[in-house]
XYZ file of C-alpha atoms in Angstrom:
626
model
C 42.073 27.920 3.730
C 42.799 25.623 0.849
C 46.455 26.235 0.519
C 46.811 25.858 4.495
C 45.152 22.540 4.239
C 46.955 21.295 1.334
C 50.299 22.534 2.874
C 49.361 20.520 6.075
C 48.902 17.429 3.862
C 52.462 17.671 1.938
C 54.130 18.216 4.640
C 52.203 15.107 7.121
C 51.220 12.117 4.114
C 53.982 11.137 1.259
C 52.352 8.453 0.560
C 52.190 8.449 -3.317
C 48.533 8.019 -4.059
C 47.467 11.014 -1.358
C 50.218 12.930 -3.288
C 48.212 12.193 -6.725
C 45.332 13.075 -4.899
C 46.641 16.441 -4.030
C 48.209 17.043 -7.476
C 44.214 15.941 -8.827
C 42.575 18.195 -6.641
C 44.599 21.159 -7.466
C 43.910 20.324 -11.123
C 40.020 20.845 -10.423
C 40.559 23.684 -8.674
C 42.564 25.073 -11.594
C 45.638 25.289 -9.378
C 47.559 23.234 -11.607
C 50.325 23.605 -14.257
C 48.495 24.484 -17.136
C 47.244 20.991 -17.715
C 43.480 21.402 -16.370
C 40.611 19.905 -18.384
C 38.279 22.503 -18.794
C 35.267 20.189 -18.480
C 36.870 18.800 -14.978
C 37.675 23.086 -13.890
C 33.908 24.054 -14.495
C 32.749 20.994 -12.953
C 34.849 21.458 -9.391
C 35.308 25.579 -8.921
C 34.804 25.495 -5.123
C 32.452 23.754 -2.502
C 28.928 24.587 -2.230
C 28.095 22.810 0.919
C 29.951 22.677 4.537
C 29.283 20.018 7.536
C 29.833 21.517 10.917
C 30.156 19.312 14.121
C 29.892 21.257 17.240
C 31.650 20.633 20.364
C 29.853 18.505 23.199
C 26.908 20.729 24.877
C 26.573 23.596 22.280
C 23.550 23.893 20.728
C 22.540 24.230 17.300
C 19.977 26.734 17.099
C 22.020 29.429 18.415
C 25.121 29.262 15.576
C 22.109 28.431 13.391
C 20.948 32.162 13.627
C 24.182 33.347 13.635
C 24.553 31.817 10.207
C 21.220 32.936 9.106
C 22.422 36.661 10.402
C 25.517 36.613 8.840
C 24.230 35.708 5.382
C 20.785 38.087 5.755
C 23.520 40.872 6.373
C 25.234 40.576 2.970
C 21.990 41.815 1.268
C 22.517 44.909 2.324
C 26.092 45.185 0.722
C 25.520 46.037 -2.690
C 28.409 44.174 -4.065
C 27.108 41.096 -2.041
C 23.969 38.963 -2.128
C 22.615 36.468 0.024
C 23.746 32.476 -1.434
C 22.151 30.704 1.252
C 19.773 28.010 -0.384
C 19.474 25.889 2.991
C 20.595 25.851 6.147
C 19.356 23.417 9.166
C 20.668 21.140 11.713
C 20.590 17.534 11.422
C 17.112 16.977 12.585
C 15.753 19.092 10.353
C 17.621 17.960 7.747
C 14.877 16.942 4.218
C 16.682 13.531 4.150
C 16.120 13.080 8.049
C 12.907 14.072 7.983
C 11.852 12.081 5.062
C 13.755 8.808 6.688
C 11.711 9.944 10.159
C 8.804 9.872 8.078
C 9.190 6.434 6.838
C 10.070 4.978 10.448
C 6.547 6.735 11.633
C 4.102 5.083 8.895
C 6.096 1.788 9.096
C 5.386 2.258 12.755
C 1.584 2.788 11.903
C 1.383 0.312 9.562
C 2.158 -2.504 12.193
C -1.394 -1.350 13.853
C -3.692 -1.856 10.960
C -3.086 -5.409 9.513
C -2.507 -7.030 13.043
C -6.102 -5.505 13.903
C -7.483 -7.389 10.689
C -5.965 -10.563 11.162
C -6.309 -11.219 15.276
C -10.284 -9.941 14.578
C -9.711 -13.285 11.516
C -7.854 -14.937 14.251
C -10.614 -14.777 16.637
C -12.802 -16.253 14.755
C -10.841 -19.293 13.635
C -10.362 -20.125 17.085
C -14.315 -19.603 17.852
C -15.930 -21.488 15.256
C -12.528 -24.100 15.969
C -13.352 -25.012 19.468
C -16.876 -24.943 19.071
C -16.695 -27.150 16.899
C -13.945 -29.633 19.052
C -16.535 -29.637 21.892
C -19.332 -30.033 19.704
C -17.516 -33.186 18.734
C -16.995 -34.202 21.991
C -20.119 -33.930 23.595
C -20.983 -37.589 24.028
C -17.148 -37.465 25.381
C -17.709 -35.567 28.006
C -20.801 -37.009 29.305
C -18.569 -39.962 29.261
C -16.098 -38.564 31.427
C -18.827 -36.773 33.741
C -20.497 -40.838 34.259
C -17.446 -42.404 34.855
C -16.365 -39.893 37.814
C -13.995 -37.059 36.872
C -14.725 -33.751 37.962
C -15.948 -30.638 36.415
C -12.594 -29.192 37.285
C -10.737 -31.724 35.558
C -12.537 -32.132 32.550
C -12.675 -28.157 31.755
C -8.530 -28.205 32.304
C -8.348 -31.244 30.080
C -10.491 -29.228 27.435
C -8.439 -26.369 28.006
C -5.113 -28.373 27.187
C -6.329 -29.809 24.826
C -7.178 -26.608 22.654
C -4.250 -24.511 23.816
C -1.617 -26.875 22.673
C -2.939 -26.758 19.149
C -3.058 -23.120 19.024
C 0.182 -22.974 20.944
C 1.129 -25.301 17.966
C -0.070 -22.777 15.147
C 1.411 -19.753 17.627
C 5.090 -21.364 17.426
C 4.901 -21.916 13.827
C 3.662 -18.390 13.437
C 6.202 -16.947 15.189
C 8.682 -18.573 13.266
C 7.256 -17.944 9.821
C 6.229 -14.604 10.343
C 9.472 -12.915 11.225
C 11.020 -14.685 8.105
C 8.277 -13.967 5.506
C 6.764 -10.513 5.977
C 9.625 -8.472 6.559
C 10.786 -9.418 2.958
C 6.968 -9.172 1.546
C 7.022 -5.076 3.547
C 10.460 -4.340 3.448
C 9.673 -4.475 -0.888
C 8.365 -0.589 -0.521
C 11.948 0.704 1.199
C 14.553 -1.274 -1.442
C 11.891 1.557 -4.028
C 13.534 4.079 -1.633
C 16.423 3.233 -0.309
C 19.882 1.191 -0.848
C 19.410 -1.278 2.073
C 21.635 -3.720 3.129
C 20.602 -7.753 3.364
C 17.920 -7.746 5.637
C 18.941 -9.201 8.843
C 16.160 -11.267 11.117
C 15.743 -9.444 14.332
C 13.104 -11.695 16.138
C 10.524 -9.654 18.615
C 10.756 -11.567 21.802
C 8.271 -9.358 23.647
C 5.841 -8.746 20.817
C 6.233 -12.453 20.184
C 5.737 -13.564 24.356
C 2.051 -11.042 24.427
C 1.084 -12.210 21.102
C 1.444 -16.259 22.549
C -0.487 -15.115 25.858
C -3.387 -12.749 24.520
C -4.320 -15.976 22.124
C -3.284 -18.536 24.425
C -5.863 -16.572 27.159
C -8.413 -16.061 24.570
C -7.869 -19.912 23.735
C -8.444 -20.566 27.591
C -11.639 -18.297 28.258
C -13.752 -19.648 24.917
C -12.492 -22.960 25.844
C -13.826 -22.437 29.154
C -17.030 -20.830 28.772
C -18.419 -23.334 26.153
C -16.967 -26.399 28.251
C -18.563 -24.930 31.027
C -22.396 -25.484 30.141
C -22.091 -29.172 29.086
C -19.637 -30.247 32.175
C -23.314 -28.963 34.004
C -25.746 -30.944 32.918
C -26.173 -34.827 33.486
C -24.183 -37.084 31.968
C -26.892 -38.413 30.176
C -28.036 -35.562 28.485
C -24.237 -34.807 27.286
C -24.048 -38.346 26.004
C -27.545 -37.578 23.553
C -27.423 -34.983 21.123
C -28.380 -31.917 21.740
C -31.922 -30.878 21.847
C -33.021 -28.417 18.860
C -33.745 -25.185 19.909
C -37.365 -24.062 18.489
C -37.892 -20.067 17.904
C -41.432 -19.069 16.421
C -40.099 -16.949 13.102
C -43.763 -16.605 11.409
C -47.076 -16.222 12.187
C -49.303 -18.880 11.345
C -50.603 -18.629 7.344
C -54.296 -18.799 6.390
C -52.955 -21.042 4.011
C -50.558 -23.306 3.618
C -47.570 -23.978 1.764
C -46.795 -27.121 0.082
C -43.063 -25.228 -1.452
C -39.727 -27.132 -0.268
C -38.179 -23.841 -1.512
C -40.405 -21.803 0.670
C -40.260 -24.179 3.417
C -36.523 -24.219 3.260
C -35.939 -20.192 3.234
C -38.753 -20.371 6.805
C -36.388 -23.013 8.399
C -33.063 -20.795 7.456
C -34.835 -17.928 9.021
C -35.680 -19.799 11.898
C -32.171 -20.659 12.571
C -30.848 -17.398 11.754
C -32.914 -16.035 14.615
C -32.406 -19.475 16.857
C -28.491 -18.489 17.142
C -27.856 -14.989 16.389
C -23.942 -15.167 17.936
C -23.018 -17.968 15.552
C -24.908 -15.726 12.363
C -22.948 -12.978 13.329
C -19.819 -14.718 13.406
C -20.343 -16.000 9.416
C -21.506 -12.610 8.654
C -18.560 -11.038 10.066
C -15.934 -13.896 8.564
C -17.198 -12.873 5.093
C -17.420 -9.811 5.688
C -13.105 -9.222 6.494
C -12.214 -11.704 3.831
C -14.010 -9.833 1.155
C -12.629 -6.440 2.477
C -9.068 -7.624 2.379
C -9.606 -8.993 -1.355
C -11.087 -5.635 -2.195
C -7.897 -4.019 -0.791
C -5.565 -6.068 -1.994
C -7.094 -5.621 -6.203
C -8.018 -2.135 -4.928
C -4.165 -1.075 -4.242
C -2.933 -2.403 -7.647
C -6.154 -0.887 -9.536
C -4.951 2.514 -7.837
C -1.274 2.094 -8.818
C -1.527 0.743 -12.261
C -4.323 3.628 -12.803
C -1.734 5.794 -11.304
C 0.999 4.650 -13.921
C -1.426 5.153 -17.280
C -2.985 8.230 -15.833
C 0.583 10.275 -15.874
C 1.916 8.407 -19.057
C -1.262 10.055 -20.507
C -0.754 12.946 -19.043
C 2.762 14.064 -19.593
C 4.499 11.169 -21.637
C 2.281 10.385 -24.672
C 4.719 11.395 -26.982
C 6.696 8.479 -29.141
C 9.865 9.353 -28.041
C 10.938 11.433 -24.667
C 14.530 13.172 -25.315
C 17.024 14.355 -22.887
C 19.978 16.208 -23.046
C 23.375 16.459 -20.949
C 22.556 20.163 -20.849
C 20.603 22.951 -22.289
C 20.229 22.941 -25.852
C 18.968 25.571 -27.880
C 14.969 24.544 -29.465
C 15.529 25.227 -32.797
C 19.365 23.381 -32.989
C 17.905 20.336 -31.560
C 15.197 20.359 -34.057
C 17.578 20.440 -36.561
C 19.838 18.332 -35.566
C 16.815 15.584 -35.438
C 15.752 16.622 -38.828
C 19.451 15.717 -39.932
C 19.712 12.091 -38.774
C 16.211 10.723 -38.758
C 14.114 9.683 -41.958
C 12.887 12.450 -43.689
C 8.885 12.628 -42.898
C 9.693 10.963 -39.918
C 8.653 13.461 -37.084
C 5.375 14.727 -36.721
C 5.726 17.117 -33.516
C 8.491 18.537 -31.551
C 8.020 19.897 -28.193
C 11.181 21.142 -25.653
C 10.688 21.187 -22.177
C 12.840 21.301 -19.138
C 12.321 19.485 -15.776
C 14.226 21.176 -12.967
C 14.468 20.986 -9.036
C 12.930 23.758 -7.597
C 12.081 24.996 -3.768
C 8.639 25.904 -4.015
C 6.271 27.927 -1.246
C 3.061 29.984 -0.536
C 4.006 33.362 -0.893
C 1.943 34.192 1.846
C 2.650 31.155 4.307
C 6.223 30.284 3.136
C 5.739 26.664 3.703
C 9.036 25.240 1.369
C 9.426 21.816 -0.512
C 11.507 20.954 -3.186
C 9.440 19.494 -6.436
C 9.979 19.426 -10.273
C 9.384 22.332 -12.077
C 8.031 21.545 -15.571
C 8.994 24.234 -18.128
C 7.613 23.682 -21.116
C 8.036 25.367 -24.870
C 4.759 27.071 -26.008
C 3.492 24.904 -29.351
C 0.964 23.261 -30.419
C -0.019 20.855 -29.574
C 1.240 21.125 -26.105
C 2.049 17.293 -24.501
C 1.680 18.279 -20.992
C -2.570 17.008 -20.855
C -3.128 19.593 -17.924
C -6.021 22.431 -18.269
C -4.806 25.926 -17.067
C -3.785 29.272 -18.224
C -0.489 29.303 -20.046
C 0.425 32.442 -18.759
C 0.203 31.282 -14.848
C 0.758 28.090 -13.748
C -0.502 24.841 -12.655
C 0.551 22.732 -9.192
C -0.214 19.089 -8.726
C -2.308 18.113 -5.960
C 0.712 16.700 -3.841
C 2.031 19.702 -3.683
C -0.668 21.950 -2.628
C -1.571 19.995 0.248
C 2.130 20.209 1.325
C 2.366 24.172 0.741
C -1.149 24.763 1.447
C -1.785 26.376 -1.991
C -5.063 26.901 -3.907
C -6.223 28.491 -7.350
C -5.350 31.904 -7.325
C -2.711 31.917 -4.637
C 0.584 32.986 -5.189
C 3.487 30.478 -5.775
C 7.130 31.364 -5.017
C 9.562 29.366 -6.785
C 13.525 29.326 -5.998
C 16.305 27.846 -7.652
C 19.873 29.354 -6.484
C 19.738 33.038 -7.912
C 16.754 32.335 -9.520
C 13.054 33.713 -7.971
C 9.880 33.571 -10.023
C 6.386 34.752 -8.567
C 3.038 33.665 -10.283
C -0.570 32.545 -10.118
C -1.750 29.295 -9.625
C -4.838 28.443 -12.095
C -5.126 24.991 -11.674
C -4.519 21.881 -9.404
C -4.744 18.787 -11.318
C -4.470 14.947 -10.265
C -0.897 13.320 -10.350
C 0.509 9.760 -9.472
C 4.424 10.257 -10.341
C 4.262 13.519 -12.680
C 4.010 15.835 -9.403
C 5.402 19.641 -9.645
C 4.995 22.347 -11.028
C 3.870 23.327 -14.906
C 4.649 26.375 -16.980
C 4.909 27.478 -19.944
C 7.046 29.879 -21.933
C 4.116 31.956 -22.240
C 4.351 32.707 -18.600
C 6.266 36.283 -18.443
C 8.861 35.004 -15.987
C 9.797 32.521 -18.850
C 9.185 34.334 -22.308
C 12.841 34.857 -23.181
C 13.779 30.989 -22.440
C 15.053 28.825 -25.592
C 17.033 26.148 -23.974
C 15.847 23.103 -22.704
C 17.074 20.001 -21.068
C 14.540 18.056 -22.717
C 12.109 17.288 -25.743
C 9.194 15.048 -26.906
C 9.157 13.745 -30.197
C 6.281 12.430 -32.193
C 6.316 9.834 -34.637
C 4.890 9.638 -37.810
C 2.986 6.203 -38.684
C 4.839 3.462 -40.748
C 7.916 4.702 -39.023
C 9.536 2.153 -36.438
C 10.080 4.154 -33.269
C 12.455 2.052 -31.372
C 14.985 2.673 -34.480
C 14.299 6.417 -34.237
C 15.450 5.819 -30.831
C 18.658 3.984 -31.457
C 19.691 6.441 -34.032
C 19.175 9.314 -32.301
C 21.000 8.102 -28.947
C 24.051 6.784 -31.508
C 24.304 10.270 -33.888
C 23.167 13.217 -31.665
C 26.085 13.406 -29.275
C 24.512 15.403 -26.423
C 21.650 13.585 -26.111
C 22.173 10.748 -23.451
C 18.402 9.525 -22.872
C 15.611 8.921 -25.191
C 12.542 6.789 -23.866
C 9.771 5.552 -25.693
C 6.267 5.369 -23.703
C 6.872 1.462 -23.415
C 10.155 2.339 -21.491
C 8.368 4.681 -18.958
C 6.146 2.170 -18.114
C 8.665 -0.843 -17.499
C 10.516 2.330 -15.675
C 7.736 2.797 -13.463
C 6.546 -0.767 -12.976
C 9.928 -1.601 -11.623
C 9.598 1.053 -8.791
C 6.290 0.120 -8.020
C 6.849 -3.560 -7.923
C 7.462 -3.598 -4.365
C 3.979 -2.199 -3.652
C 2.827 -4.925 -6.266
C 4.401 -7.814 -4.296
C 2.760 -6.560 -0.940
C -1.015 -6.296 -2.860
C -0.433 -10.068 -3.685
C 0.244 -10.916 -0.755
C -2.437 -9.773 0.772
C -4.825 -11.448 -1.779
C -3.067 -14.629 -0.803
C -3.736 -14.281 2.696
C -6.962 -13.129 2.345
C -8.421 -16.022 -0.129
C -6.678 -18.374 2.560
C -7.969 -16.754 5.563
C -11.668 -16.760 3.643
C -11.316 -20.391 2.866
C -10.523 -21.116 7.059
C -12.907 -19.079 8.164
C -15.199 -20.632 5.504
C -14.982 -24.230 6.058
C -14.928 -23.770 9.890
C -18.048 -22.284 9.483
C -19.704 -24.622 7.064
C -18.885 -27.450 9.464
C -20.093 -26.265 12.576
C -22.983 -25.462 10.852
C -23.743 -28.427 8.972
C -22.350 -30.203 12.862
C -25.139 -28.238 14.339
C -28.190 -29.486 11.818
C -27.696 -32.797 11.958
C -30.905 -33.596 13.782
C -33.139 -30.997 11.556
C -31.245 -33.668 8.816
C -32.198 -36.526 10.177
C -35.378 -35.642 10.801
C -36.037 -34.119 6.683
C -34.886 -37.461 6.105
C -37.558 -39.463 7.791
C -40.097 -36.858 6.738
C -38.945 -38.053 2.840
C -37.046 -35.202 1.770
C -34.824 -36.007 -0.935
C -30.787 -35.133 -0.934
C -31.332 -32.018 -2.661
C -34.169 -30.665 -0.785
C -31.967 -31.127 2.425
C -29.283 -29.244 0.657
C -31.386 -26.410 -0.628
C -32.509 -25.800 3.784
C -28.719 -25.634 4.448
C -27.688 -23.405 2.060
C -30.211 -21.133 2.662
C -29.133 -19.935 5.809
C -25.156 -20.276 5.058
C -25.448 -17.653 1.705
C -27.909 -15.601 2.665
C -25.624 -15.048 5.732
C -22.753 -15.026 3.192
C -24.593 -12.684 0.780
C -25.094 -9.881 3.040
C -21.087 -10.542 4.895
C -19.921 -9.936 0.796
C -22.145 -6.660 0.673
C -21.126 -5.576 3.939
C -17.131 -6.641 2.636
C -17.066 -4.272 -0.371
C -18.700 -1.139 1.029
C -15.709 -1.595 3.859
C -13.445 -2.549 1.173
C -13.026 0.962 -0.244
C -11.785 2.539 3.372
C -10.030 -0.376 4.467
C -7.553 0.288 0.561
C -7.868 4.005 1.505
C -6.371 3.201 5.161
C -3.211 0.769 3.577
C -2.234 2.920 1.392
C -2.131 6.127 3.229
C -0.358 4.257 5.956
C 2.408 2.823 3.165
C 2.740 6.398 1.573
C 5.995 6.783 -1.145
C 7.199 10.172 -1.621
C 7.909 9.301 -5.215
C 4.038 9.019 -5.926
C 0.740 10.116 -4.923
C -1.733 7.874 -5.095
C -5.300 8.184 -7.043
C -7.469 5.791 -5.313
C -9.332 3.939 -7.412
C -11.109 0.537 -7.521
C -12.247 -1.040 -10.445
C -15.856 -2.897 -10.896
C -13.956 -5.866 -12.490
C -12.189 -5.814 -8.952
C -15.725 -5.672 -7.291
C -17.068 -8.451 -9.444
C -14.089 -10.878 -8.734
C -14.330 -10.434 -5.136
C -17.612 -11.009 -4.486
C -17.539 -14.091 -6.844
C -14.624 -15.119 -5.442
C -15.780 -15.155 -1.910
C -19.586 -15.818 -2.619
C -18.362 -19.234 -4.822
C -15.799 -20.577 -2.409
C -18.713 -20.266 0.600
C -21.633 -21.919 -2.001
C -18.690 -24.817 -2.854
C -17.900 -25.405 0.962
C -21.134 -25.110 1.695
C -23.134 -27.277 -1.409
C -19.995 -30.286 -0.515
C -21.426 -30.133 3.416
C -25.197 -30.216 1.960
C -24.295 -33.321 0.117
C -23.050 -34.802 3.265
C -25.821 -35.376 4.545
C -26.581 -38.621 2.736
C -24.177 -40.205 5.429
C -26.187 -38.804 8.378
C -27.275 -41.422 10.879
C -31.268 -40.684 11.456
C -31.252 -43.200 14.762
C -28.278 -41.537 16.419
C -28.773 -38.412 15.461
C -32.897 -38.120 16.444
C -31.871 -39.875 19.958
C -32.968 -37.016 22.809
C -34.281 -36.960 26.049
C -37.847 -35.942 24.990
């Protein structure tokens, strides 16, 4: 087959450089005139791998068992053996599947965060408008006296507040497509070689987002309009009348407290307008969770990092080798160009792709097999029996394997069978482990790989250089420092998506925030006025407000990080990387700094709105139709 294609190419292309090609390939293939580099002939013996495109309407599956036939029948030739390692059509394909994969969680992902932030949304545009027509109360009695109808003074409303959103919808729209695709798009350039990311704008996404707020807009607009373009125009042009809810019973005595009297009076008003309570409680309550989730997914991934750089690369220097090296030449080889007294330990391992399944089920991946050389003391920090084997958690939820089940492991020719003894936690150091005092390994003393210890007073990064500059076959040699700027740099894409979310989360909390300190303090100002004439001082005023506003806050930051652990959980298993598995984790320091970060930004908006009140009006604001 090769010399027919190669005779088909002399006789059709003379063009010189497909004529150097030929002359090259039939050098690899030691077809040449003597003058083959060995290195080159053991590198390129013969394909191992074939592409076939069928004709239009055949299908796959049935050369697929053909193939599978074909190959199963060689086993029974005893000068023959089955060399299939993988056969599938394109759908099947690992890479297909894998980019499949990706499409499908990206696909996912788009449903959680737009759930979070049009539930923020909401919100914003609640406490917003309430507070425009709150404003514009006197307004509208105005409007009512001086003959316009209901009709047109709810449209004129209604304008009014769907041009501004329409405003921050536009704007949106335009920012959005621009800015998050680069802030998401940071977990694929981990995975993949992507071209420039080109701006595809969603015209239909973008058209139903503009008319589900636009509508929401309308109705709130509509329904809070509604009950002031009712009543007379003199009672729109007064302030509104306090509402009065009996919180306590009456006291056999009584107190003479401000602080008491202030935490009664922030009850009251809990209980006088549950909707608007529930709408600060709710506020805080999303903020907080999205700052837990956003310090919660780089607590995971930086615990991640230092977990398996405990685990499996503690050692001063990690070692690797163009190919298999005998243990005890490498060792000496080290002992020959570093200081003498300079190496405390030396461990060799290997790290090799293998196809691993359930004996029993036969569920296949392919994952790292760690083979490691039985010393002491052993690097590899994992707790099982040496002569079995340990699997990482990643992979026995993908084969379905637990302690005590059989493991099949495959490479080419190659077929081991053993116990599984232990499943241990992994973020990037997922496989397989053995050890040479596993039977199907005993007789193994080359490696691909070592770690090297240290002594103190020696200066590692030296070791390093010398090594990589005297040992010839050793083309790697990474110090625990380099693993973690190695693994940092993968992950930053995940990092610049956590800070993002922190950044729209603090501003989203300081929004929703303000809004709701306004309408509030908007809402008091005749319970002001009226401390005022009573002779309450500036402060006692403020302590009443803030009552209400953070004990409202208080339990919305509660409520925020008990969500805030589900909400991290539900991010990251939407944003999944095949390269790691994640070990959720959240730190108390992460905790801490949410809660004062959103508890302190609500007791700053808030104690700035208490303070206000020395430039409350008591006439205008105490005039009511009694």
């Amino acid at each position: 087959f090769r010399d027919a294609v190669l005779e088909v190419l002399k006789e059709n292309y003379t063009d010189t450089g497909v004529l150097l090609m030929m002359k090259a390939a039939k050098s690899y293939l030691n077809w040449g005139d003597g003058t083959v580099n060995p290195r080159d002939d053991a590198r390129f013996t013969s394909p191992n791998q074939y592409l076939v495109k069928l004709l239009e309407g055949k299908n796959p599956k049935d050369y697929l068992s053909k193939i599978e036939d074909y190959f199963k029948a060689k086993e029974e030739d005893e000068e023959k053996y089955n060399n299939l390692v993988l056969l599938s059509d394109r759908s099947t394909m690992p890479f297909v599947i894998t980019l499949n994969n990706d499409v499908t969680q990206a696909k996912q992902f788009t449903y959680l965060f737009p759930f979070v932030f049009f539930f923020v949304g909401v919100l914003v545009i609640l406490t917003t408008i309430s507070q425009i027509i709150l404003k514009e109360r006197g307004q509208i009695g105005t409007l009512k006296a001086i003959g316009l109808s209901k009709r047109e003074i709810i449209f004129h409303y209604i304008s009014l507040t769907c041009t501004v959103v329409l405003i921050g919808i536009l704007i949106g729209e335009i920012v959005g497509p621009l800015l998050i695709p680069y802030i998401l798009g940071q977990k694929y350039s981990i995975l993949y070689a992507l071209p420039p990311i080109k701006i595809v704008f969603p015209v239909l996404p973008a058209i139903l987002t503009a008319l589900i707020f636009l509508g929401l807009t309308a109705l709130v607009t509509y329904l809070i309009c509604r009950k002031e373009v009712y009543m007379n125009p003199v009672e729109s042009m007064r302030p509104a009348p306090p509402k009065f809810k009996k919180t306590f019973s009456k006291n056999r005595g009584k107190s003479r407290s401000t602080f008491f009297l202030s935490f009664k009076m922030a009850m009251r008003n809990i209980r006088v307008d549950p909707l608007k309570s529930i709408m600060v409680f709710a506020g805080v309550m999303g903020c907080t969770a999205l700052l837990i989730a956003g310090f919660g997914i780089e607590d995971t991934v930086y615990y991640g990092i230092y977990h398996d750089l405990d685990m499996g690369y503690d050692a001063s220097l990690t070692i690797g080798y163009n190919a298999n090296v005998d243990k005890d030449k490498a060792y000496s080889d080290l002992l020959s160009v570093l200081p003498e007294g300079s190496i405390k330990n030396f461990q060799a391992y290997s790290a090799l792709n293998y196809d691993v399944s359930d004996k029993e089920e036969g569920k296949t991946i392919t994952t790292r097999l760690y083979l490691l050389d039985e010393v002491e003391p052993f690097h590899m920090k994992v707790d099982f029996d040496h002569d079995k084997c340990a699997v990482s958690e990643k992979v026995a939820a993908d084969t379905g394997l637990v302690v005590g089940d059989t493991i099949r492991c495959s490479n080419g020719t190659n077929v081991y069978e053993m116990e599984v003894s232990a499943i241990y936690q992994a973020f990037f150091f997922k496989g397989v482990v053995v050890s040479t005092k596993n039977p199907n390994f005993k007789n193994v003393t080359s490696f691909s790989s070592a770690y090297l210890d240290i002594n103190d007073g020696f200066d590692v990064e030296q070791c390093k250089a010398t090594i990589l500059e005297k040992i010839p076959n050793c083309n790697e040699a990474s110090t625990k420092a380099d693993w973690v700027r190695a693994v940092n740099d993968v992950m930053s894409g995940v990092l610049v998506m956590t800070m993002a979310i922190k950044i729209f989360a603090m501003l989203l909390a300081a929004i929703v925030l303000y809004n709701l300190a306004l309408l509030n303090f908007k809402e008091r100002t005749r319970d002001i006025a009226t401390l005022k004439v009573l002779g309450f001082s500036v402060g006692e005023i403020a302590q009443y407000l803030l009552w209400k506003k953070m004990l409202l806050t208080l339990l919305g930051v509660l409520a925020g990080l008990a969500v805030g652990f589900p909400f991290m959980y539900a991010v990251l298993s939407l944003n999944i990387v095949e390269l790691v598995d994640y070990i959720y984790v959240i730190n108390i320091s992460s905790y801490i700094f949410s809660f004062i970060l959103t508890f302190v930004l609500s007791f700053i908006l808030n104690l700035l709105f208490a303070f206000a009140t020395r430039k409350t009006k008591m006439v205008e604001s105490l005039k009511s139709v009694e």
